[in-house]
Short mmCIF file of C-alpha atoms in Angstrom, two decimals:
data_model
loop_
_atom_site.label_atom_id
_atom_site.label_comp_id
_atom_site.label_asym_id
_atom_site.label_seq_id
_atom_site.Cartn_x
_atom_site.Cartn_y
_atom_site.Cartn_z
CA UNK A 1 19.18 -22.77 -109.14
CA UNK A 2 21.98 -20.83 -107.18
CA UNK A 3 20.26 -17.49 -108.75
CA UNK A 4 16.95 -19.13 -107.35
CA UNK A 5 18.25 -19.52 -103.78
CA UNK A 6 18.48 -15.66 -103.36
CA UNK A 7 15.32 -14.72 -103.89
CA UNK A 8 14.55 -12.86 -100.51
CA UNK A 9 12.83 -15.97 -98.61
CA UNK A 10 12.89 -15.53 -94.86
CA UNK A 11 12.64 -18.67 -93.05
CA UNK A 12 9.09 -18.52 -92.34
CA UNK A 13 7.93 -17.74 -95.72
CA UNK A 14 9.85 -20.79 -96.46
CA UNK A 15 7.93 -22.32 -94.38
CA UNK A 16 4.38 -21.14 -94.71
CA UNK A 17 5.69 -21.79 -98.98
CA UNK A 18 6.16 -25.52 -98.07
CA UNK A 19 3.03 -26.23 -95.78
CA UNK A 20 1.20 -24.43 -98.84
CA UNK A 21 1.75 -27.71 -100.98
CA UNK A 22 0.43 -29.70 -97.47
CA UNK A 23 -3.05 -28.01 -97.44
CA UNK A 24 -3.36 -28.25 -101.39
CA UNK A 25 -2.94 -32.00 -100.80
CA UNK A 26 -6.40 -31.86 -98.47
CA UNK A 27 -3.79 -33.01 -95.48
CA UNK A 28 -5.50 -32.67 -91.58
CA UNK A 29 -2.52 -32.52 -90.10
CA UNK A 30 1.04 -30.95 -91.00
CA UNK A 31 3.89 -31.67 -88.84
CA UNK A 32 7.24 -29.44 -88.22
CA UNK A 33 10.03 -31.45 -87.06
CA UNK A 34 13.25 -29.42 -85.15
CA UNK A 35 16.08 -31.80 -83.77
CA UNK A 36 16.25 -32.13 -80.39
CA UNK A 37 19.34 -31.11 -80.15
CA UNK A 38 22.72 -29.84 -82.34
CA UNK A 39 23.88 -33.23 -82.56
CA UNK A 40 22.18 -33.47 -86.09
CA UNK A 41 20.95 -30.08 -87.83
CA UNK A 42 17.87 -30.38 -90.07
CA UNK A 43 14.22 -29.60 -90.49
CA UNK A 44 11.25 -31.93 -91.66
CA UNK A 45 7.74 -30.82 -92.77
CA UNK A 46 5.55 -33.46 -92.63
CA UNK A 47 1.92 -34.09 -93.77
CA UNK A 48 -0.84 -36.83 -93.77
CA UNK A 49 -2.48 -35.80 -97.33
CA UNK A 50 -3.15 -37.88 -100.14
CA UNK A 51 0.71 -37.89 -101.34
CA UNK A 52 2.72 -38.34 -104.28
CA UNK A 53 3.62 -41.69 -106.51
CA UNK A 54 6.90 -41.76 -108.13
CA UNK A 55 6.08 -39.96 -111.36
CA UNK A 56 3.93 -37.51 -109.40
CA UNK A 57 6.83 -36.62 -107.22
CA UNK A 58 8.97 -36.81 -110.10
CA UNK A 59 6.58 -33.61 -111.70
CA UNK A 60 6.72 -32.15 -108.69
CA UNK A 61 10.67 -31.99 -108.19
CA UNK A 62 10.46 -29.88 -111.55
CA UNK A 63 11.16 -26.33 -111.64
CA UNK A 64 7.82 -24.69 -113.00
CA UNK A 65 5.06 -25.58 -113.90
CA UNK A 66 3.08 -26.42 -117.10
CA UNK A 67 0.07 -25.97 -115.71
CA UNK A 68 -2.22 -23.34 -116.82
CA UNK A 69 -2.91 -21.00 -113.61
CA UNK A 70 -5.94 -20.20 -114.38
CA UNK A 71 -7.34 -24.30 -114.38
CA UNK A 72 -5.74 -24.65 -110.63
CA UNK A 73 -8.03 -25.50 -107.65
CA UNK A 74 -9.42 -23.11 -106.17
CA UNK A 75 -8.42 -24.46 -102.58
CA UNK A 76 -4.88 -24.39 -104.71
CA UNK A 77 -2.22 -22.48 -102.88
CA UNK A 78 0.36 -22.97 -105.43
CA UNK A 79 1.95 -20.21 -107.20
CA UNK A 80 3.95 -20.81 -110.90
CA UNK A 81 5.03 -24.40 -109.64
CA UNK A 82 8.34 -22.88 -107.67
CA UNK A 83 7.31 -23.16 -103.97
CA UNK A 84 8.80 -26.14 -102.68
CA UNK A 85 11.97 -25.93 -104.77
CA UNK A 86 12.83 -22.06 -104.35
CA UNK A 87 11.74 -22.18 -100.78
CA UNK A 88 13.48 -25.25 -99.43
CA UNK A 89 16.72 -24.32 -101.18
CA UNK A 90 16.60 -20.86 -99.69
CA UNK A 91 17.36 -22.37 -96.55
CA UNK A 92 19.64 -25.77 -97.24
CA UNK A 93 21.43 -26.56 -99.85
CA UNK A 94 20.08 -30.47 -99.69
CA UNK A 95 16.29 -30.63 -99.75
CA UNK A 96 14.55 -34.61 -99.90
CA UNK A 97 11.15 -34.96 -100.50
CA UNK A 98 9.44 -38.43 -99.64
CA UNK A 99 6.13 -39.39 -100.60
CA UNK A 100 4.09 -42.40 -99.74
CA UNK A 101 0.81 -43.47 -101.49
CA UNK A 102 -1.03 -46.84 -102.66
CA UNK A 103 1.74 -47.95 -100.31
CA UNK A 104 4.26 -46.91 -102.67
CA UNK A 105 6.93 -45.20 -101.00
CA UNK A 106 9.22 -43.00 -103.11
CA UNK A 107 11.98 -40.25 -102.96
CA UNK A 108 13.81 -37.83 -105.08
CA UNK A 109 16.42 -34.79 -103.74
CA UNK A 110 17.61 -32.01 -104.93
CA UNK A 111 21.75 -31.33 -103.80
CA UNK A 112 22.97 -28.15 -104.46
CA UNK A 113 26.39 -29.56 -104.45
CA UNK A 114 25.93 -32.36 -106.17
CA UNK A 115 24.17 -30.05 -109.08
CA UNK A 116 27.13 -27.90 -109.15
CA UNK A 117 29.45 -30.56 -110.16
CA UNK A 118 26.57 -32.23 -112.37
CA UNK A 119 26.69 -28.89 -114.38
CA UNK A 120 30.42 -29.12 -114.86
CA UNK A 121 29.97 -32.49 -116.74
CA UNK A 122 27.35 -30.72 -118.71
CA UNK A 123 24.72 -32.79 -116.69
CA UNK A 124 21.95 -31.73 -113.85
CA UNK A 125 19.12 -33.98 -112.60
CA UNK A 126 17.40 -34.81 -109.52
CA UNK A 127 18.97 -37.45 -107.65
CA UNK A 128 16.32 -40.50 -107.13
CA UNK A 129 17.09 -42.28 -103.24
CA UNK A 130 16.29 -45.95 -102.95
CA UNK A 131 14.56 -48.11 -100.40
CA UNK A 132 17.81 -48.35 -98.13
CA UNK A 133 18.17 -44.74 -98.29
CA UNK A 134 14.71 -43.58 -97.74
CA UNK A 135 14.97 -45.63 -94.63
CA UNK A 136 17.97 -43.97 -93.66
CA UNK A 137 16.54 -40.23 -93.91
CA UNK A 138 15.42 -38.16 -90.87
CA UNK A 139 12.36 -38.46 -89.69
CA UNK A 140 11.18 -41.25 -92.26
CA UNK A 141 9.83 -43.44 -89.22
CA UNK A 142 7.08 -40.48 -88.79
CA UNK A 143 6.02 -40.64 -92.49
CA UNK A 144 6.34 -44.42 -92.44
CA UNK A 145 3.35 -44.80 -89.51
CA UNK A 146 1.06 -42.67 -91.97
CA UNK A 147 -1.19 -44.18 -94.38
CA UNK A 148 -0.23 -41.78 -96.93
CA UNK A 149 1.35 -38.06 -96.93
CA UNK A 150 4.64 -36.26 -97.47
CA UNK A 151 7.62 -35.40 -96.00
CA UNK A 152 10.63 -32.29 -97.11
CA UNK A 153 13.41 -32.56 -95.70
CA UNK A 154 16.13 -30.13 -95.47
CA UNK A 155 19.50 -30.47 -94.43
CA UNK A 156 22.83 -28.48 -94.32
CA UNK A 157 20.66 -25.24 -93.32
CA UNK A 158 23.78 -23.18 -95.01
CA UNK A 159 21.88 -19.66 -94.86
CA UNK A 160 21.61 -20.35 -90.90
CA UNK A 161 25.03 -21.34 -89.98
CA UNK A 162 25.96 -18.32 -92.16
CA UNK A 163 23.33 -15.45 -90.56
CA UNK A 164 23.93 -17.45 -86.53
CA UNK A 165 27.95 -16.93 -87.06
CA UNK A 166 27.99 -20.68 -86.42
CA UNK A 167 25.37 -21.06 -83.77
CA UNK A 168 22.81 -22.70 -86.03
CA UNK A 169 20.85 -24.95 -83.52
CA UNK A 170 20.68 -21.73 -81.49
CA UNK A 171 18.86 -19.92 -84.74
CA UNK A 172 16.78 -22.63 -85.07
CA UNK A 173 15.24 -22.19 -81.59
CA UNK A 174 14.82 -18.86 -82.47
CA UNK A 175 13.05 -19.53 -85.72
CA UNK A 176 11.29 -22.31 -83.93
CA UNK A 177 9.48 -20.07 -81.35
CA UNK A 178 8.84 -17.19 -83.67
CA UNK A 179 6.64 -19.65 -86.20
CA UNK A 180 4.56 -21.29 -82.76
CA UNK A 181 3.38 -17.42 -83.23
CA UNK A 182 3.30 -16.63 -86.67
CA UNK A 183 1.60 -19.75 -88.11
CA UNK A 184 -1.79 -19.73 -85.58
CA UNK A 185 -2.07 -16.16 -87.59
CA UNK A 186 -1.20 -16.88 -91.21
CA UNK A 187 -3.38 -20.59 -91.16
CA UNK A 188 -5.67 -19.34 -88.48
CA UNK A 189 -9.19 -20.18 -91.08
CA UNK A 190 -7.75 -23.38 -92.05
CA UNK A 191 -7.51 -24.43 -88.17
CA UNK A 192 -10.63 -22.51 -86.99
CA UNK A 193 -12.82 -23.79 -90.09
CA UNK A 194 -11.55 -26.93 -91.25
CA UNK A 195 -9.99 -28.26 -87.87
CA UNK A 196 -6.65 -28.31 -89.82
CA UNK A 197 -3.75 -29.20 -86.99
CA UNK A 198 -0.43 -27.84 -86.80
CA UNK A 199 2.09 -29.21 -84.83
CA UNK A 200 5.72 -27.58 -84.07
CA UNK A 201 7.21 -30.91 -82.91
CA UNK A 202 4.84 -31.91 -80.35
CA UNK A 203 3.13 -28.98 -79.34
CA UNK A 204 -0.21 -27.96 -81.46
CA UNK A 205 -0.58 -24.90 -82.20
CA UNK A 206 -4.17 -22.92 -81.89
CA UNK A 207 -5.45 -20.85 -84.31
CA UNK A 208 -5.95 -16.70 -83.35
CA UNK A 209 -8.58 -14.58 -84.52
CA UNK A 210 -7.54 -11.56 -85.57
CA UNK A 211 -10.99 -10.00 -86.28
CA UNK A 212 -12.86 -11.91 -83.25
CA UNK A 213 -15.54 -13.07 -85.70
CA UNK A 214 -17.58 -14.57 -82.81
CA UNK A 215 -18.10 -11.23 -81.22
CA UNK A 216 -21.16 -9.41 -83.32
CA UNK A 217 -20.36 -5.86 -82.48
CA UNK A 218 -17.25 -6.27 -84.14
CA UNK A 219 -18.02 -6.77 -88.02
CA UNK A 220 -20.20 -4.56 -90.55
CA UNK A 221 -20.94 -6.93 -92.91
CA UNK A 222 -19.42 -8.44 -95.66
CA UNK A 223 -19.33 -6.63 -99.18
CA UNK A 224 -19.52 -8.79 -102.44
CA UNK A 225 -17.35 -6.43 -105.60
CA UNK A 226 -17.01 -8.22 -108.72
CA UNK A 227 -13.29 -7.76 -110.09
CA UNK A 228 -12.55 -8.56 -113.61
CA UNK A 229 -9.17 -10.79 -113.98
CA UNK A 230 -6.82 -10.16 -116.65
CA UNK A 231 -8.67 -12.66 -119.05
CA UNK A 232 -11.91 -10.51 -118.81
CA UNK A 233 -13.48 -13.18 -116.54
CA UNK A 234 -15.51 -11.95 -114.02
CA UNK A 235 -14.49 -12.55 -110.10
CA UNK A 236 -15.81 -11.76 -106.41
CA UNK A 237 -13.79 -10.03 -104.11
CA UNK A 238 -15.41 -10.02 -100.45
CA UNK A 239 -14.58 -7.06 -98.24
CA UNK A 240 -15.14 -7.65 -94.13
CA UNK A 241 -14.79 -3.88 -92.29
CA UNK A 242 -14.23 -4.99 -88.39
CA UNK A 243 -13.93 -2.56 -85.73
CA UNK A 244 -12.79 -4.60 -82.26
CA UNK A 245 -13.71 -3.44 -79.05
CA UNK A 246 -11.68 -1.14 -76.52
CA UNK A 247 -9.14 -3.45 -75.04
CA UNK A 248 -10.65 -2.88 -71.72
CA UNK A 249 -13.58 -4.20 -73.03
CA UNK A 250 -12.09 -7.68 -74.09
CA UNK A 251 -11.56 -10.19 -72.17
CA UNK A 252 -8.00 -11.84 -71.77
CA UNK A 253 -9.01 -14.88 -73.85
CA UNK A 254 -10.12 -12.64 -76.65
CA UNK A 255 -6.88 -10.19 -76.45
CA UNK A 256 -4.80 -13.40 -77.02
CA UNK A 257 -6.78 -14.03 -80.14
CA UNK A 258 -6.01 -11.14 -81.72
CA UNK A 259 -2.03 -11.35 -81.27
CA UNK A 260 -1.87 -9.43 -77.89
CA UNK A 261 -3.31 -5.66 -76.48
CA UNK A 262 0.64 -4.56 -77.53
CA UNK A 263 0.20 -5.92 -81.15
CA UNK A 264 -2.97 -3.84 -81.81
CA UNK A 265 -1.65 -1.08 -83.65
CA UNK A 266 1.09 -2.75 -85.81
CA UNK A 267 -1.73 -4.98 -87.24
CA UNK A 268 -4.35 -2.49 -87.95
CA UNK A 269 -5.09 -2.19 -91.48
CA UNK A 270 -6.13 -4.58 -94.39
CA UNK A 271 -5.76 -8.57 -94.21
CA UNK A 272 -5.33 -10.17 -97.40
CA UNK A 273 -6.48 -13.44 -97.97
CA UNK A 274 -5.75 -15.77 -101.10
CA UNK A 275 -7.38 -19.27 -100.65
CA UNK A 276 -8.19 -18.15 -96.99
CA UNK A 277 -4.43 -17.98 -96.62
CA UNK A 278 -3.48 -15.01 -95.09
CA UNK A 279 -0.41 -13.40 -97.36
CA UNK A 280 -0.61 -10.11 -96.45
CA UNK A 281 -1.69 -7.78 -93.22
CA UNK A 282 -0.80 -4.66 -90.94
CA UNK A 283 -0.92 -2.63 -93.67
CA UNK A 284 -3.43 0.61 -94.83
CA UNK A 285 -1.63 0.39 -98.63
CA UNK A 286 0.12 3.75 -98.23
CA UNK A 287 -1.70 5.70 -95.54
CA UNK A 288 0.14 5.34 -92.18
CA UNK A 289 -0.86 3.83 -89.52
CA UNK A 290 -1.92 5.58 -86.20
CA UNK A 291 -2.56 4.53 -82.71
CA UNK A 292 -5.83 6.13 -83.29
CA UNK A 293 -6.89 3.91 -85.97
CA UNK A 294 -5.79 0.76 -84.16
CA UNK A 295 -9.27 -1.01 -83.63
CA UNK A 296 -9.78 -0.81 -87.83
CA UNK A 297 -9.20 -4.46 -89.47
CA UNK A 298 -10.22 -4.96 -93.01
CA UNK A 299 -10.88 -8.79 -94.23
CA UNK A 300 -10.13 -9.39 -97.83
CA UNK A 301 -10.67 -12.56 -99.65
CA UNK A 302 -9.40 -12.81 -103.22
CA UNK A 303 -9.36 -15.74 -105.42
CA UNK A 304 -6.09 -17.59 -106.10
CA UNK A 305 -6.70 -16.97 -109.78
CA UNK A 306 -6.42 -13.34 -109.80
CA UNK A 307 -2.55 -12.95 -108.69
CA UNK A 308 -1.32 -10.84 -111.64
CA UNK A 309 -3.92 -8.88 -110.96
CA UNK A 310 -3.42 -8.33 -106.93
CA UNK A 311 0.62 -8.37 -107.83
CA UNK A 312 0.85 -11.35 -105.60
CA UNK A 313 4.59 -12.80 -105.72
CA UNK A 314 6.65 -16.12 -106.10
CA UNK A 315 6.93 -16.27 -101.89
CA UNK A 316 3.15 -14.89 -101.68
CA UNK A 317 4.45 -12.32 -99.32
CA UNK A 318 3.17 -9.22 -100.77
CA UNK A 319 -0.17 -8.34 -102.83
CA UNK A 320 -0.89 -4.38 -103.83
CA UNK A 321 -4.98 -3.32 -104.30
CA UNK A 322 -5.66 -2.65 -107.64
CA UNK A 323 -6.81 0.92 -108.85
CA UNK A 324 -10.05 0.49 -109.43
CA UNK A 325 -10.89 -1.49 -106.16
CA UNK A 326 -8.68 1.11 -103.68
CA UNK A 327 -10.77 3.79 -105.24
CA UNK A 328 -14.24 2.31 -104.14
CA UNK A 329 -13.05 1.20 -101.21
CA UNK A 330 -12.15 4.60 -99.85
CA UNK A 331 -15.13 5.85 -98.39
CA UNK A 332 -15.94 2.29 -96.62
CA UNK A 333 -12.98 2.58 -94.91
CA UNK A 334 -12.39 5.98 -94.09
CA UNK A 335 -15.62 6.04 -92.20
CA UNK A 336 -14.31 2.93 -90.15
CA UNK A 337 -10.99 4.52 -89.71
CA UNK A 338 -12.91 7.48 -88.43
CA UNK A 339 -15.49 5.68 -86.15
CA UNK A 340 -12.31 3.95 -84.95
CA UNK A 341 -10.51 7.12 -84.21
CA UNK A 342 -13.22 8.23 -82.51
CA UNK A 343 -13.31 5.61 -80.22
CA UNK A 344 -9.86 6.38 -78.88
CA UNK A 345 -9.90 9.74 -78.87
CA UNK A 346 -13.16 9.98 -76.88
CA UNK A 347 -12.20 7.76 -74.72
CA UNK A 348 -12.36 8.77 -71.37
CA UNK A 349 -14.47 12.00 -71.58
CA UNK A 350 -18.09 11.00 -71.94
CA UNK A 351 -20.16 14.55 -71.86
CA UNK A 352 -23.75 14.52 -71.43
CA UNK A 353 -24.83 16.95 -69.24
CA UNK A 354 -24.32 20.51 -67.93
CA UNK A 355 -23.22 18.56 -64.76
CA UNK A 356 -20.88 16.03 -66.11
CA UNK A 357 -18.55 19.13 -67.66
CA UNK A 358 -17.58 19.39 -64.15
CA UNK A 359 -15.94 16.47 -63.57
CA UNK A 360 -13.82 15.87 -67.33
CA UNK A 361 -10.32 17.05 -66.89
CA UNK A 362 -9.48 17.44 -70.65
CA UNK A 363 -11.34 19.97 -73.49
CA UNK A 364 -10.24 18.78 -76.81
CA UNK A 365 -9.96 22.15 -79.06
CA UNK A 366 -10.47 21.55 -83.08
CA UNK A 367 -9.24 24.20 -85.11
CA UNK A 368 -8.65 24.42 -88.97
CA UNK A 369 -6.79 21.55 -91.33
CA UNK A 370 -8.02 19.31 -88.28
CA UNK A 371 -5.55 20.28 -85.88
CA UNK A 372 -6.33 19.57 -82.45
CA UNK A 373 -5.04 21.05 -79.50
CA UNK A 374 -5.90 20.09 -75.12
CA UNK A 375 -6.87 22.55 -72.90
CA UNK A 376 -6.90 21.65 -69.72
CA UNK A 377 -10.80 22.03 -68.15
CA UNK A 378 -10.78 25.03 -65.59
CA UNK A 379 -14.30 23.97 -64.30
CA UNK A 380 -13.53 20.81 -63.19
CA UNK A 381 -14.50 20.49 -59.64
CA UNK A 382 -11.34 19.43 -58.43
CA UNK A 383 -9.35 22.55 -60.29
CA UNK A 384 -11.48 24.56 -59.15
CA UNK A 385 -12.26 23.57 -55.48
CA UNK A 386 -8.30 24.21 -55.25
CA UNK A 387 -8.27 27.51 -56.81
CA UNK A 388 -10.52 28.71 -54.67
CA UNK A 389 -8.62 28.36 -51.78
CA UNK A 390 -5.56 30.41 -53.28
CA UNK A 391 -5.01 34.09 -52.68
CA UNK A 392 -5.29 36.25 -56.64
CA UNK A 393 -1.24 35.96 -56.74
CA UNK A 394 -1.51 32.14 -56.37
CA UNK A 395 -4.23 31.52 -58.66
CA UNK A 396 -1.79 33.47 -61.50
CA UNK A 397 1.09 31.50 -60.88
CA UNK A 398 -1.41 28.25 -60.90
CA UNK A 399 -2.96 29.02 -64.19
CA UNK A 400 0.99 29.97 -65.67
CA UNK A 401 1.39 26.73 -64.49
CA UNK A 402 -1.64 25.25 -65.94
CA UNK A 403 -0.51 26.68 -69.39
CA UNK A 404 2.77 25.32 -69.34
CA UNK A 405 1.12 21.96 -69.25
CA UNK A 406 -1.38 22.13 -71.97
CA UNK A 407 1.55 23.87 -74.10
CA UNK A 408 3.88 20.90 -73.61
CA UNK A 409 1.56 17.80 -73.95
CA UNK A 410 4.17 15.18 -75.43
CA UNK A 411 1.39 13.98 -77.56
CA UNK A 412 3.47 12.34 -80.80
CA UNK A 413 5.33 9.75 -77.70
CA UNK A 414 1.86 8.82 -76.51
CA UNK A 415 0.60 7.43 -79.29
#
């Protein structure tokens, strides 16, 4: 378990682990729970699905599972039975998990502590909580007005206080306001599609489109590949090219749904989804990302039962494309890379006539292993109505100047 609680987890992964077990257990609404203030330091994530009895929650307190992967759901976000347990005790060294269903309320914990000095005796269980205890936990009055659902509960947040220098309430804020912006992106389909609600105490949180699916310019279609799993069982893997709009061209409401105009180029690149459950995105899988290719998104929906294949670990944090799909994908996205990079490199000099070359400032010059090079346009009307009003020696000393500026274009700190 100590081994366990070093995995790499960052809080939100933790997180994002934890609500994974909330949507498995077909929940509408999932509930994170900060303290108000640093009078009393933990954090509850709490849920309205179907819930646990006592020798479900039992199972579920259980490191692994016995479950054959490939028989999960496939709505399932799950992953080798280890979520809730290595993610809650990345964080706190005390996680409780409460369940209520048939009107059965029941509780189990897992102490760190405790464990430690379990193991000395040559003992280590899960410590069941009775009824006077599970009244006495944190936030318990929130699962108790539910019908049925769950609540985790961690307390003495150990990796905090240790990473703050102390100033754990302080890092909780922090953590706080940084998921109200990572969660709308990582559970966006389950909110947009399902009407799934998230709430970060009391505030709900909306769901952002990072592809802005309602727009129809924006997508090419959506590309069926059969993928064989490691079983030989045959699999669909669908594959969404999008190309958004200039920024200009969007309108404020739709530049908020993709993360913010100053978050396009860091999440260019492929989105993975397993389940619908983004794991994986602002990535091109080796080839580096330019400010060129900023308006290229990639949708891709794999199945939850083809993780060894995708490489898709414990914290489903990371997934690699396997050989034989990155190879046919290639040429599909290369050309919307390109059609993307021509979008922003165009932008701004739209030639159509013998008279329009008058007025663009800019000649882009293309010359071998696609190196490209800006000269500045000496027939431009403007240029020129000023160099006709200069004396031979003047126009010489304009046109070293001239040079001087197409020589020095800082071109690498634009983009």
């Amino acid at each position: 378990m100590g081994s366990m609680r070093h995995m790499g987890y960052s809080f939100s992964d933790a997180i994002a682990d934890v609500m994974d077990n909330s949507v498995s257990a077909s929940c509408t609404t999932i509930r994170l729970i900060f303290p108000p203030n640093a009078e009393n330091i933990y954090v509850g994530i709490l849920d309205d699905g179907h819930g646990m009895s006592k020798q479900e929650l039992l199972r579920a307190m259980c490191y692994g599972s016995q479950a054959n992967e490939m028989e999960s759901g496939e709505n399932d976000l799950g992953r080798f039975g280890l979520g809730m347990k290595s993610a809650s005790l990345s964080q706190c060294r005390k996680m409780t998990v409460i369940s209520k269903k048939d009107g059965e309320v029941s509780a189990y914990r897992w102490d760190y502590d405790e464990i430690k000095s379990q193991g000395q005796r040559g003992d280590w269980a899960v410590l069941e909580l009775n009824n006077s205890e599970i009244r006495d936990q944190f936030c318990f009055n929130e699962l108790e007005t539910l019908e049925h659902g769950t609540l985790v509960l961690w307390e003495e947040l150990d990796v905090l206080y240790k990473s703050s220098g102390g100033r754990i309430f302080e890092a909780l804020t922090k953590n706080r306001n940084y998921l109200a912006d990572h969660l709308p992106l990582i559970y966006h389909r389950f909110i947009s599609e399902d009407g799934l609600k998230i709430f970060i105490n009391y505030l709900e949180l909306k769901a952002l489109d990072p592809f802005l699916v309602n727009r129809s310019d924006c997508s090419w279609g959506t590309i069926r590949q059969p993928l064989t799993d490691s079983s030989g069982k045959e699999h669909f893997i669908e594959i969404t090219p999008y190309k958004l709009p200039f920024v200009t061209e969007m309108t404020d409401a739709e530049q908020h749904l993709i993360g913010g105009a100053d978050k396009m180029s860091k999440m260019q690149g492929y989105f993975i989804y397993r389940g619908r459950r983004l794991i994986r995105y602002g990535t091109w899988f080796g080839t580096p990302r330019h400010e060129v290719s900023k308006y290229a998104r990639v949708k891709v929906d794999i199945p939850n039962c083809m993780d060894d294949i995708w490489k898709v670990d414990v914290m489903k944090r990371n997934a690699e494309i396997p050989t034989e799909l990155a190879k046919l994908l290639e040429k599909t996205i290369g050309s919307l890379i390109a059609k993307s990079t021509r979008q922003t490199q165009f932008r701004g000099r739209k030639v159509t006539t013998s008279e329009e070359k008058q007025v663009y400032v800019w000649d882009r010059i293309e010359s071998r292993q696609d190196y490209f090079s800006y000269k500045i346009n000496r027939s431009n009307c403007f240029i020129q109505s000023v160099l006709d009003q200069l004396e031979d020696s003047q126009k010489a000393a304009v046109e070293l100047m001239l040079q001087q500026i197409e020589n020095n274009i800082p071109i690498h700190q634009m983009h």
